[in-house]
mmCIF file of C-alpha atoms in Angstrom:
data_model
loop_
_atom_site.group_PDB
_atom_site.id
_atom_site.type_symbol
_atom_site.label_atom_id
_atom_site.label_comp_id
_atom_site.label_asym_id
_atom_site.label_seq_id
_atom_site.Cartn_x
_atom_site.Cartn_y
_atom_site.Cartn_z
ATOM 1 C CA MET Y 236 0.000 0.000 0.000
ATOM 2 C CA LYS Y 237 1.059 3.567 -0.656
ATOM 3 C CA LEU Y 238 1.980 5.512 2.452
ATOM 4 C CA ARG Y 239 0.267 8.663 3.669
ATOM 5 C CA ARG Y 240 1.515 11.039 6.325
ATOM 6 C CA LEU Y 241 -0.887 11.263 9.248
ATOM 7 C CA GLY Y 242 -0.794 14.974 9.969
ATOM 8 C CA LYS Y 243 1.954 17.449 9.173
ATOM 9 C CA GLU Y 244 4.327 16.095 11.815
ATOM 10 C CA GLY Y 245 2.908 12.585 12.209
ATOM 11 C CA PRO Y 246 4.059 9.170 10.992
ATOM 12 C CA GLU Y 247 3.764 7.743 7.503
ATOM 13 C CA LEU Y 248 1.165 4.981 7.441
ATOM 14 C CA PRO Y 249 -0.522 2.786 4.839
ATOM 15 C CA ALA Y 250 -3.733 4.299 3.466
ATOM 16 C CA LEU Y 251 -5.898 1.620 5.073
ATOM 17 C CA GLY Y 252 -6.265 0.925 8.788
ATOM 18 C CA LEU Y 253 -8.055 -1.786 10.756
ATOM 19 C CA GLY Y 254 -11.065 -0.848 12.884
ATOM 20 C CA CYS Y 255 -11.606 -3.357 15.697
ATOM 21 C CA MET Y 256 -14.970 -2.330 17.160
ATOM 22 C CA GLY Y 257 -16.849 -5.172 15.472
ATOM 23 C CA MET Y 258 -14.696 -7.718 17.303
ATOM 24 C CA SER Y 259 -16.187 -6.819 20.685
ATOM 25 C CA PRO Y 260 -19.814 -6.325 21.714
ATOM 26 C CA LEU Y 261 -20.538 -2.779 22.840
ATOM 27 C CA ARG Y 262 -22.838 -4.153 25.501
ATOM 28 C CA PRO Y 263 -20.913 -6.347 27.931
ATOM 29 C CA ARG Y 264 -21.580 -10.075 27.976
ATOM 30 C CA PRO Y 265 -19.847 -11.359 31.127
ATOM 31 C CA GLY Y 266 -18.734 -14.947 30.730
ATOM 32 C CA ARG Y 267 -20.317 -15.239 27.290
ATOM 33 C CA HIS Y 268 -17.553 -14.220 24.914
ATOM 34 C CA ASP Y 269 -17.313 -16.553 21.959
ATOM 35 C CA ALA Y 270 -13.896 -18.216 22.217
ATOM 36 C CA ALA Y 271 -13.882 -19.202 18.548
ATOM 37 C CA GLN Y 272 -14.747 -15.669 17.438
ATOM 38 C CA ASP Y 273 -12.111 -14.221 19.765
ATOM 39 C CA ALA Y 274 -9.521 -16.520 18.207
ATOM 40 C CA GLU Y 275 -10.585 -15.406 14.726
ATOM 41 C CA SER Y 276 -10.393 -11.751 15.794
ATOM 42 C CA VAL Y 277 -6.839 -12.237 17.060
ATOM 43 C CA ALA Y 278 -5.922 -14.030 13.833
ATOM 44 C CA THR Y 279 -7.478 -11.213 11.794
ATOM 45 C CA ILE Y 280 -5.399 -8.562 13.549
ATOM 46 C CA GLN Y 281 -2.251 -10.578 12.990
ATOM 47 C CA ALA Y 282 -3.114 -11.262 9.336
ATOM 48 C CA ALA Y 283 -3.780 -7.560 8.799
ATOM 49 C CA LEU Y 284 -0.333 -6.715 10.158
ATOM 50 C CA ASP Y 285 1.211 -9.401 7.957
ATOM 51 C CA ALA Y 286 -0.562 -7.854 4.955
ATOM 52 C CA GLY Y 287 0.992 -4.449 5.637
ATOM 53 C CA ILE Y 288 -1.720 -2.704 7.638
ATOM 54 C CA ARG Y 289 -0.243 -0.730 10.550
ATOM 55 C CA LEU Y 290 -2.980 1.508 11.981
ATOM 56 C CA ILE Y 291 -4.971 -0.537 14.487
ATOM 57 C CA ASN Y 292 -7.920 1.354 15.994
ATOM 58 C CA THR Y 293 -9.715 0.506 19.233
ATOM 59 C CA GLY Y 294 -11.499 2.096 22.186
ATOM 60 C CA ASP Y 295 -11.298 1.231 25.860
ATOM 61 C CA PHE Y 296 -15.117 1.063 25.859
ATOM 62 C CA TYR Y 297 -15.284 -1.548 23.074
ATOM 63 C CA GLY Y 298 -16.661 -4.472 25.036
ATOM 64 C CA MET Y 299 -15.658 -2.752 28.289
ATOM 65 C CA GLY Y 300 -11.971 -3.540 27.771
ATOM 66 C CA HIS Y 301 -12.564 -6.790 25.880
ATOM 67 C CA ASN Y 302 -11.181 -5.322 22.662
ATOM 68 C CA GLU Y 303 -7.987 -4.158 24.300
ATOM 69 C CA LEU Y 304 -7.450 -7.640 25.719
ATOM 70 C CA LEU Y 305 -7.837 -9.093 22.217
ATOM 71 C CA LEU Y 306 -5.217 -6.652 21.003
ATOM 72 C CA ARG Y 307 -2.918 -7.609 23.868
ATOM 73 C CA ASP Y 308 -2.988 -11.199 22.640
ATOM 74 C CA ALA Y 309 -2.746 -10.286 18.954
ATOM 75 C CA LEU Y 310 0.170 -7.890 19.380
ATOM 76 C CA ARG Y 311 2.293 -10.144 21.558
ATOM 77 C CA GLY Y 312 5.677 -10.153 19.800
ATOM 78 C CA ARG Y 313 4.310 -7.780 17.115
ATOM 79 C CA ARG Y 314 3.819 -4.515 18.991
ATOM 80 C CA ASP Y 315 6.477 -2.692 16.983
ATOM 81 C CA ARG Y 316 4.565 -3.414 13.749
ATOM 82 C CA ALA Y 317 1.367 -1.687 14.885
ATOM 83 C CA PHE Y 318 0.465 1.974 15.161
ATOM 84 C CA LEU Y 319 -2.030 1.713 17.998
ATOM 85 C CA SER Y 320 -4.894 4.228 18.186
ATOM 86 C CA VAL Y 321 -7.047 4.228 21.336
ATOM 87 C CA LYS Y 322 -10.198 6.196 22.152
ATOM 88 C CA PHE Y 323 -11.478 6.852 25.665
ATOM 89 C CA GLY Y 324 -14.124 8.787 27.578
ATOM 90 C CA MET Y 325 -17.361 6.888 26.998
ATOM 91 C CA MET Y 326 -19.054 5.847 30.244
ATOM 92 C CA VAL Y 327 -21.239 2.708 30.271
ATOM 93 C CA ALA Y 328 -23.126 0.965 33.089
ATOM 94 C CA PRO Y 329 -22.800 -2.810 33.690
ATOM 95 C CA SER Y 330 -26.180 -3.171 31.986
ATOM 96 C CA GLY Y 331 -24.775 -1.579 28.836
ATOM 97 C CA THR Y 332 -26.691 1.687 29.321
ATOM 98 C CA PRO Y 333 -24.689 4.723 28.123
ATOM 99 C CA LEU Y 334 -23.891 7.077 31.012
ATOM 100 C CA GLY Y 335 -22.348 9.944 29.060
ATOM 101 C CA LEU Y 336 -18.788 11.176 28.773
ATOM 102 C CA ASP Y 337 -15.938 11.983 31.125
ATOM 103 C CA VAL Y 338 -12.994 13.744 29.503
ATOM 104 C CA SER Y 339 -11.730 15.610 32.568
ATOM 105 C CA ALA Y 340 -7.979 15.692 33.145
ATOM 106 C CA ARG Y 341 -8.077 13.145 35.976
ATOM 107 C CA ALA Y 342 -10.272 10.802 33.955
ATOM 108 C CA VAL Y 343 -7.946 11.034 30.929
ATOM 109 C CA LYS Y 344 -4.951 9.865 32.945
ATOM 110 C CA ASN Y 345 -6.968 7.178 34.713
ATOM 111 C CA PHE Y 346 -8.310 5.778 31.426
ATOM 112 C CA CYS Y 347 -4.794 5.754 29.994
ATOM 113 C CA SER Y 348 -3.411 3.798 32.958
ATOM 114 C CA TYR Y 349 -5.973 1.038 32.515
ATOM 115 C CA SER Y 350 -5.464 0.902 28.732
ATOM 116 C CA LEU Y 351 -1.708 0.576 29.057
ATOM 117 C CA GLU Y 352 -2.217 -2.321 31.461
ATOM 118 C CA ARG Y 353 -4.839 -4.130 29.380
ATOM 119 C CA LEU Y 354 -2.826 -3.677 26.199
ATOM 120 C CA ASN Y 355 0.397 -4.756 27.939
ATOM 121 C CA THR Y 356 2.289 -1.882 26.349
ATOM 122 C CA ASP Y 357 4.393 1.018 27.588
ATOM 123 C CA VAL Y 358 3.040 3.572 25.138
ATOM 124 C CA ILE Y 359 -0.077 4.295 23.048
ATOM 125 C CA ASP Y 360 0.693 5.738 19.626
ATOM 126 C CA LEU Y 361 -2.423 7.892 19.145
ATOM 127 C CA TYR Y 362 -4.681 8.729 22.093
ATOM 128 C CA GLN Y 363 -7.974 10.535 21.728
ATOM 129 C CA PRO Y 364 -11.296 11.206 23.430
ATOM 130 C CA GLY Y 365 -14.091 9.316 21.695
ATOM 131 C CA ARG Y 366 -16.280 12.423 21.902
ATOM 132 C CA ILE Y 367 -16.028 15.845 23.520
ATOM 133 C CA PRO Y 368 -19.252 17.641 24.483
ATOM 134 C CA THR Y 369 -19.442 21.116 22.981
ATOM 135 C CA SER Y 370 -19.771 22.487 26.528
ATOM 136 C CA ALA Y 371 -16.582 20.777 27.795
ATOM 137 C CA PRO Y 372 -13.305 22.700 28.166
ATOM 138 C CA ILE Y 373 -11.363 20.924 25.434
ATOM 139 C CA GLU Y 374 -8.199 22.670 26.592
ATOM 140 C CA GLU Y 375 -8.271 20.634 29.814
ATOM 141 C CA THR Y 376 -8.589 17.342 27.960
ATOM 142 C CA VAL Y 377 -5.842 18.209 25.505
ATOM 143 C CA GLY Y 378 -3.585 19.426 28.294
ATOM 144 C CA ALA Y 379 -3.897 16.079 30.068
ATOM 145 C CA ILE Y 380 -2.966 14.157 26.906
ATOM 146 C CA ALA Y 381 -0.054 16.550 26.368
ATOM 147 C CA ASP Y 382 1.152 15.625 29.870
ATOM 148 C CA LEU Y 383 0.986 11.941 28.921
ATOM 149 C CA ILE Y 384 3.021 12.669 25.791
ATOM 150 C CA LYS Y 385 5.687 14.427 27.858
ATOM 151 C CA GLU Y 386 5.742 11.411 30.208
ATOM 152 C CA GLY Y 387 6.283 9.046 27.269
ATOM 153 C CA LYS Y 388 2.983 7.215 27.740
ATOM 154 C CA VAL Y 389 1.443 8.570 24.507
ATOM 155 C CA ARG Y 390 3.142 9.492 21.223
ATOM 156 C CA TYR Y 391 0.549 11.602 19.379
ATOM 157 C CA LEU Y 392 -2.575 13.586 20.242
ATOM 158 C CA GLY Y 393 -5.784 12.709 18.444
ATOM 159 C CA LEU Y 394 -9.392 13.883 18.560
ATOM 160 C CA SER Y 395 -12.631 12.264 17.444
ATOM 161 C CA GLU Y 396 -15.909 13.713 16.171
ATOM 162 C CA VAL Y 397 -15.073 17.336 16.992
ATOM 163 C CA THR Y 398 -16.164 20.528 15.269
ATOM 164 C CA GLY Y 399 -13.821 22.769 13.343
ATOM 165 C CA ALA Y 400 -13.905 25.283 16.202
ATOM 166 C CA GLN Y 401 -13.005 22.602 18.755
ATOM 167 C CA LEU Y 402 -10.125 21.451 16.577
ATOM 168 C CA ARG Y 403 -8.756 25.000 16.416
ATOM 169 C CA ARG Y 404 -8.950 25.370 20.203
ATOM 170 C CA ALA Y 405 -7.257 22.033 20.786
ATOM 171 C CA HIS Y 406 -4.517 22.679 18.229
ATOM 172 C CA ALA Y 407 -3.705 25.977 19.945
ATOM 173 C CA VAL Y 408 -2.885 24.053 23.140
ATOM 174 C CA TYR Y 409 -0.903 21.185 21.583
ATOM 175 C CA PRO Y 410 -0.466 20.055 17.953
ATOM 176 C CA VAL Y 411 -3.215 17.628 16.940
ATOM 177 C CA THR Y 412 -1.924 14.828 14.730
ATOM 178 C CA ALA Y 413 -5.243 13.383 13.551
ATOM 179 C CA VAL Y 414 -8.997 13.601 13.951
ATOM 180 C CA GLU Y 415 -11.123 10.470 13.656
ATOM 181 C CA VAL Y 416 -14.568 11.029 12.169
ATOM 182 C CA GLU Y 417 -17.236 9.262 10.139
ATOM 183 C CA TYR Y 418 -16.824 10.115 6.465
ATOM 184 C CA SER Y 419 -18.486 8.394 3.549
ATOM 185 C CA LEU Y 420 -20.519 9.068 0.436
ATOM 186 C CA ALA Y 421 -23.565 8.805 2.694
ATOM 187 C CA GLY Y 422 -22.202 11.159 5.355
ATOM 188 C CA ARG Y 423 -20.302 14.188 4.089
ATOM 189 C CA ALA Y 424 -21.018 16.747 6.810
ATOM 190 C CA ILE Y 425 -17.325 17.216 7.625
ATOM 191 C CA GLU Y 426 -16.765 18.801 4.206
ATOM 192 C CA ASP Y 427 -18.463 22.015 5.346
ATOM 193 C CA ASP Y 428 -16.530 22.565 8.566
ATOM 194 C CA LEU Y 429 -14.082 20.058 9.997
ATOM 195 C CA LEU Y 430 -12.286 18.929 6.832
ATOM 196 C CA PRO Y 431 -11.249 22.445 5.675
ATOM 197 C CA VAL Y 432 -9.950 23.279 9.162
ATOM 198 C CA ALA Y 433 -7.990 20.012 9.350
ATOM 199 C CA ARG Y 434 -6.360 20.753 5.997
ATOM 200 C CA GLU Y 435 -5.535 24.310 7.019
ATOM 201 C CA LEU Y 436 -3.869 23.167 10.260
ATOM 202 C CA GLY Y 437 -2.108 20.152 8.750
ATOM 203 C CA VAL Y 438 -4.137 17.631 10.749
ATOM 204 C CA GLY Y 439 -4.686 14.144 9.360
ATOM 205 C CA VAL Y 440 -8.154 12.614 9.028
ATOM 206 C CA VAL Y 441 -8.903 9.022 10.018
ATOM 207 C CA ALA Y 442 -12.202 8.217 8.299
ATOM 208 C CA TYR Y 443 -14.334 5.490 9.843
ATOM 209 C CA SER Y 444 -17.588 3.877 8.695
ATOM 210 C CA VAL Y 445 -16.617 4.483 5.066
ATOM 211 C CA ALA Y 446 -19.413 2.080 4.078
ATOM 212 C CA ALA Y 447 -21.917 3.996 6.237
ATOM 213 C CA GLN Y 448 -22.592 1.307 8.867
ATOM 214 C CA GLY Y 449 -22.950 -1.272 6.106
ATOM 215 C CA LEU Y 450 -25.485 0.723 4.090
ATOM 216 C CA LEU Y 451 -23.144 1.065 1.104
ATOM 217 C CA THR Y 452 -22.080 -2.580 1.012
ATOM 218 C CA GLY Y 453 -25.146 -3.647 -0.947
ATOM 219 C CA ALA Y 454 -25.765 -6.452 1.539
ATOM 220 C CA ILE Y 455 -28.826 -4.778 3.084
ATOM 221 C CA LYS Y 456 -31.954 -5.303 0.985
ATOM 222 C CA GLY Y 457 -34.713 -4.495 3.469
ATOM 223 C CA PRO Y 458 -35.503 -3.979 7.159
ATOM 224 C CA LEU Y 459 -32.814 -5.223 9.496
ATOM 225 C CA PRO Y 460 -33.534 -8.229 11.732
ATOM 226 C CA PRO Y 461 -34.782 -7.634 15.291
ATOM 227 C CA GLY Y 462 -31.944 -7.040 17.709
ATOM 228 C CA ASP Y 463 -29.695 -5.316 15.170
ATOM 229 C CA ALA Y 464 -28.355 -2.189 16.897
ATOM 230 C CA ARG Y 465 -28.761 -0.199 13.689
ATOM 231 C CA ASN Y 466 -32.558 -0.398 14.027
ATOM 232 C CA SER Y 467 -32.338 2.612 16.359
ATOM 233 C CA THR Y 468 -30.576 4.625 13.666
ATOM 234 C CA PRO Y 469 -32.837 6.928 11.622
ATOM 235 C CA ARG Y 470 -31.184 6.096 8.289
ATOM 236 C CA PHE Y 471 -32.190 2.433 8.726
ATOM 237 C CA GLN Y 472 -35.828 3.063 9.628
ATOM 238 C CA GLY Y 473 -39.034 2.900 7.573
ATOM 239 C CA GLU Y 474 -39.354 5.217 4.602
ATOM 240 C CA ALA Y 475 -35.834 6.551 5.071
ATOM 241 C CA LEU Y 476 -34.382 3.070 4.629
ATOM 242 C CA ALA Y 477 -36.503 2.424 1.542
ATOM 243 C CA LYS Y 478 -35.299 5.664 -0.042
ATOM 244 C CA ASN Y 479 -31.687 4.990 0.894
ATOM 245 C CA LEU Y 480 -31.750 1.489 -0.553
ATOM 246 C CA GLY Y 481 -32.918 2.962 -3.852
ATOM 247 C CA VAL Y 482 -29.790 5.115 -3.949
ATOM 248 C CA VAL Y 483 -27.595 2.160 -2.977
ATOM 249 C CA ALA Y 484 -29.069 0.083 -5.808
ATOM 250 C CA GLU Y 485 -27.736 2.656 -8.282
ATOM 251 C CA PHE Y 486 -24.432 2.688 -6.430
ATOM 252 C CA GLU Y 487 -24.175 -1.088 -6.846
ATOM 253 C CA LYS Y 488 -24.543 -0.663 -10.604
ATOM 254 C CA MET Y 489 -21.694 1.831 -10.623
ATOM 255 C CA ALA Y 490 -19.471 -0.557 -8.667
ATOM 256 C CA ALA Y 491 -20.276 -3.389 -11.076
ATOM 257 C CA ALA Y 492 -19.402 -1.171 -14.033
ATOM 258 C CA LYS Y 493 -16.091 -0.345 -12.334
ATOM 259 C CA GLY Y 494 -15.383 -4.027 -11.762
ATOM 260 C CA CYS Y 495 -15.245 -3.795 -7.976
ATOM 261 C CA THR Y 496 -17.497 -4.356 -4.983
ATOM 262 C CA PRO Y 497 -19.622 -1.556 -3.511
ATOM 263 C CA THR Y 498 -17.483 -1.634 -0.362
ATOM 264 C CA GLN Y 499 -14.314 -1.192 -2.404
ATOM 265 C CA LEU Y 500 -15.836 1.704 -4.332
ATOM 266 C CA ALA Y 501 -16.967 3.376 -1.105
ATOM 267 C CA ALA Y 502 -13.453 3.121 0.356
ATOM 268 C CA ALA Y 503 -11.794 4.252 -2.866
ATOM 269 C CA TRP Y 504 -13.979 7.366 -2.937
ATOM 270 C CA VAL Y 505 -12.994 8.312 0.615
ATOM 271 C CA LEU Y 506 -9.289 7.834 -0.145
ATOM 272 C CA ALA Y 507 -9.663 9.976 -3.263
ATOM 273 C CA GLN Y 508 -10.805 12.964 -1.190
ATOM 274 C CA GLY Y 509 -7.302 13.911 -0.079
ATOM 275 C CA ALA Y 510 -3.824 12.649 0.696
ATOM 276 C CA ASN Y 511 -4.344 13.598 4.358
ATOM 277 C CA ILE Y 512 -7.042 10.906 4.755
ATOM 278 C CA VAL Y 513 -6.552 7.351 6.017
ATOM 279 C CA ALA Y 514 -9.546 5.008 5.842
ATOM 280 C CA LEU Y 515 -10.501 2.614 8.636
ATOM 281 C CA MET Y 516 -12.118 -0.635 7.569
ATOM 282 C CA GLY Y 517 -13.870 -2.711 10.223
ATOM 283 C CA MET Y 518 -13.039 -6.397 9.992
ATOM 284 C CA SER Y 519 -13.449 -9.351 12.337
ATOM 285 C CA ASN Y 520 -12.660 -12.094 9.837
ATOM 286 C CA ARG Y 521 -9.476 -12.705 7.850
ATOM 287 C CA SER Y 522 -11.414 -13.396 4.682
ATOM 288 C CA ARG Y 523 -12.177 -9.696 4.193
ATOM 289 C CA ILE Y 524 -8.610 -8.415 4.291
ATOM 290 C CA ARG Y 525 -7.717 -8.978 0.644
ATOM 291 C CA GLU Y 526 -10.915 -7.374 -0.689
ATOM 292 C CA ASN Y 527 -10.449 -4.305 1.477
ATOM 293 C CA LEU Y 528 -6.776 -3.920 0.602
ATOM 294 C CA GLU Y 529 -7.623 -3.998 -3.086
ATOM 295 C CA ALA Y 530 -9.677 -0.830 -2.603
ATOM 296 C CA THR Y 531 -6.450 1.138 -2.198
ATOM 297 C CA ASP Y 532 -5.533 0.376 -5.845
ATOM 298 C CA ILE Y 533 -8.804 1.666 -7.310
ATOM 299 C CA LEU Y 534 -8.441 5.015 -9.076
ATOM 300 C CA LEU Y 535 -11.474 7.143 -9.915
ATOM 301 C CA SER Y 536 -11.663 9.354 -12.959
ATOM 302 C CA ALA Y 537 -13.013 12.878 -12.787
ATOM 303 C CA GLY Y 538 -16.160 11.642 -14.508
ATOM 304 C CA GLU Y 539 -16.671 8.819 -12.030
ATOM 305 C CA ARG Y 540 -16.217 11.156 -9.089
ATOM 306 C CA ALA Y 541 -18.713 13.593 -10.605
ATOM 307 C CA ALA Y 542 -21.246 10.790 -11.104
ATOM 308 C CA LEU Y 543 -20.871 9.740 -7.468
ATOM 309 C CA ASP Y 544 -21.319 13.337 -6.358
ATOM 310 C CA ARG Y 545 -24.571 13.523 -8.309
ATOM 311 C CA LEU Y 546 -25.879 10.245 -6.913
ATOM 312 C CA PHE Y 547 -25.025 11.242 -3.349
ATOM 313 C CA ALA Y 548 -26.000 14.903 -3.595
ATOM 314 C CA PRO Y 549 -27.004 16.583 -0.297
ATOM 315 C CA GLY Y 550 -30.209 14.973 0.972
ATOM 316 C CA ALA Y 551 -29.864 11.827 -1.135
ATOM 317 C CA ILE Y 552 -29.345 9.743 1.999
ATOM 318 C CA GLU Y 553 -32.102 10.358 4.516
ATOM 319 C CA GLY Y 554 -31.810 10.049 8.278
ATOM 320 C CA ASP Y 555 -29.097 10.743 10.832
ATOM 321 C CA ARG Y 556 -26.401 8.171 11.575
ATOM 322 C CA TYR Y 557 -27.244 8.047 15.301
ATOM 323 C CA ALA Y 558 -30.410 8.008 17.381
ATOM 324 C CA PRO Y 559 -31.405 11.521 18.552
ATOM 325 C CA GLN Y 560 -30.980 10.713 22.246
ATOM 326 C CA ILE Y 561 -27.417 9.552 21.655
ATOM 327 C CA VAL Y 562 -26.538 12.706 19.738
ATOM 328 C CA LYS Y 563 -27.994 14.850 22.527
ATOM 329 C CA MET Y 564 -25.945 13.005 25.154
ATOM 330 C CA TRP Y 565 -22.709 13.541 23.224
ATOM 331 C CA ARG Y 566 -23.247 17.213 22.487
ATOM 332 C CA THR Y 567 -24.345 18.548 25.856
#
């Protein structure tokens, strides 16, 4: 894979990274982790590293630490081959009920201590709050991570899902290497605010959910089965889903004409939006690695990019990516 620099002063990394959230249930399942699936997850991480992927992305709240323990096992003897990105700050009750965010200075350092222990590592490469409420003093959070960098416990400062204004405030305290944010053909809100600011400041962008929570894969043909967490998401509900699937059907035709899968085309489009962007692809099975890596070799012509822009014009995809109550909790 071609290398891209993550931020003006950051490391050079392959264009594709591995997102590990799907390997661990967001709601805890004490004593009920699937041993076979855990073994496959560990094997997938190791196979991704063997294939040249370096950016490995996790969160301490993925499975309430379960994901970090998987990474501990997967990275044993391979730590130097991984660029490890960790998010923190999300508070969850034992029942799985979201409790909000804590990104205070004391919490930052506490979260980091537990992550270092679970991961069995001396340093985290990129450390970032999973969300920062608009009312929170971002300077305090950034200052705490800067302290961890000076102590050698963290290498680079990251942010996730912030506004352009928040990024400016954070960058004024300590240089931000990268901002992680959802970016896809179906979700292009960052183009109006965050993306221009990141480019101006020389901050890298780590794009996640490039297939829009699976919407752009072409695998979804109707209502999701009961129990699927995406049923609470407006874009997967009722008339909105029906409209969105009509757009995706046209997108599938474009992928077929290009000779690639819809997922590959979705990833290729994100990577074509700028050399400062690295795409995260969620995988929990080794069989998907080759297909996803091939997306980095797909080049889009000006005409193809224009056609995709027309298909996914503003308003083409209906419904927010998160339930309203979740958005309210994160922003206040």
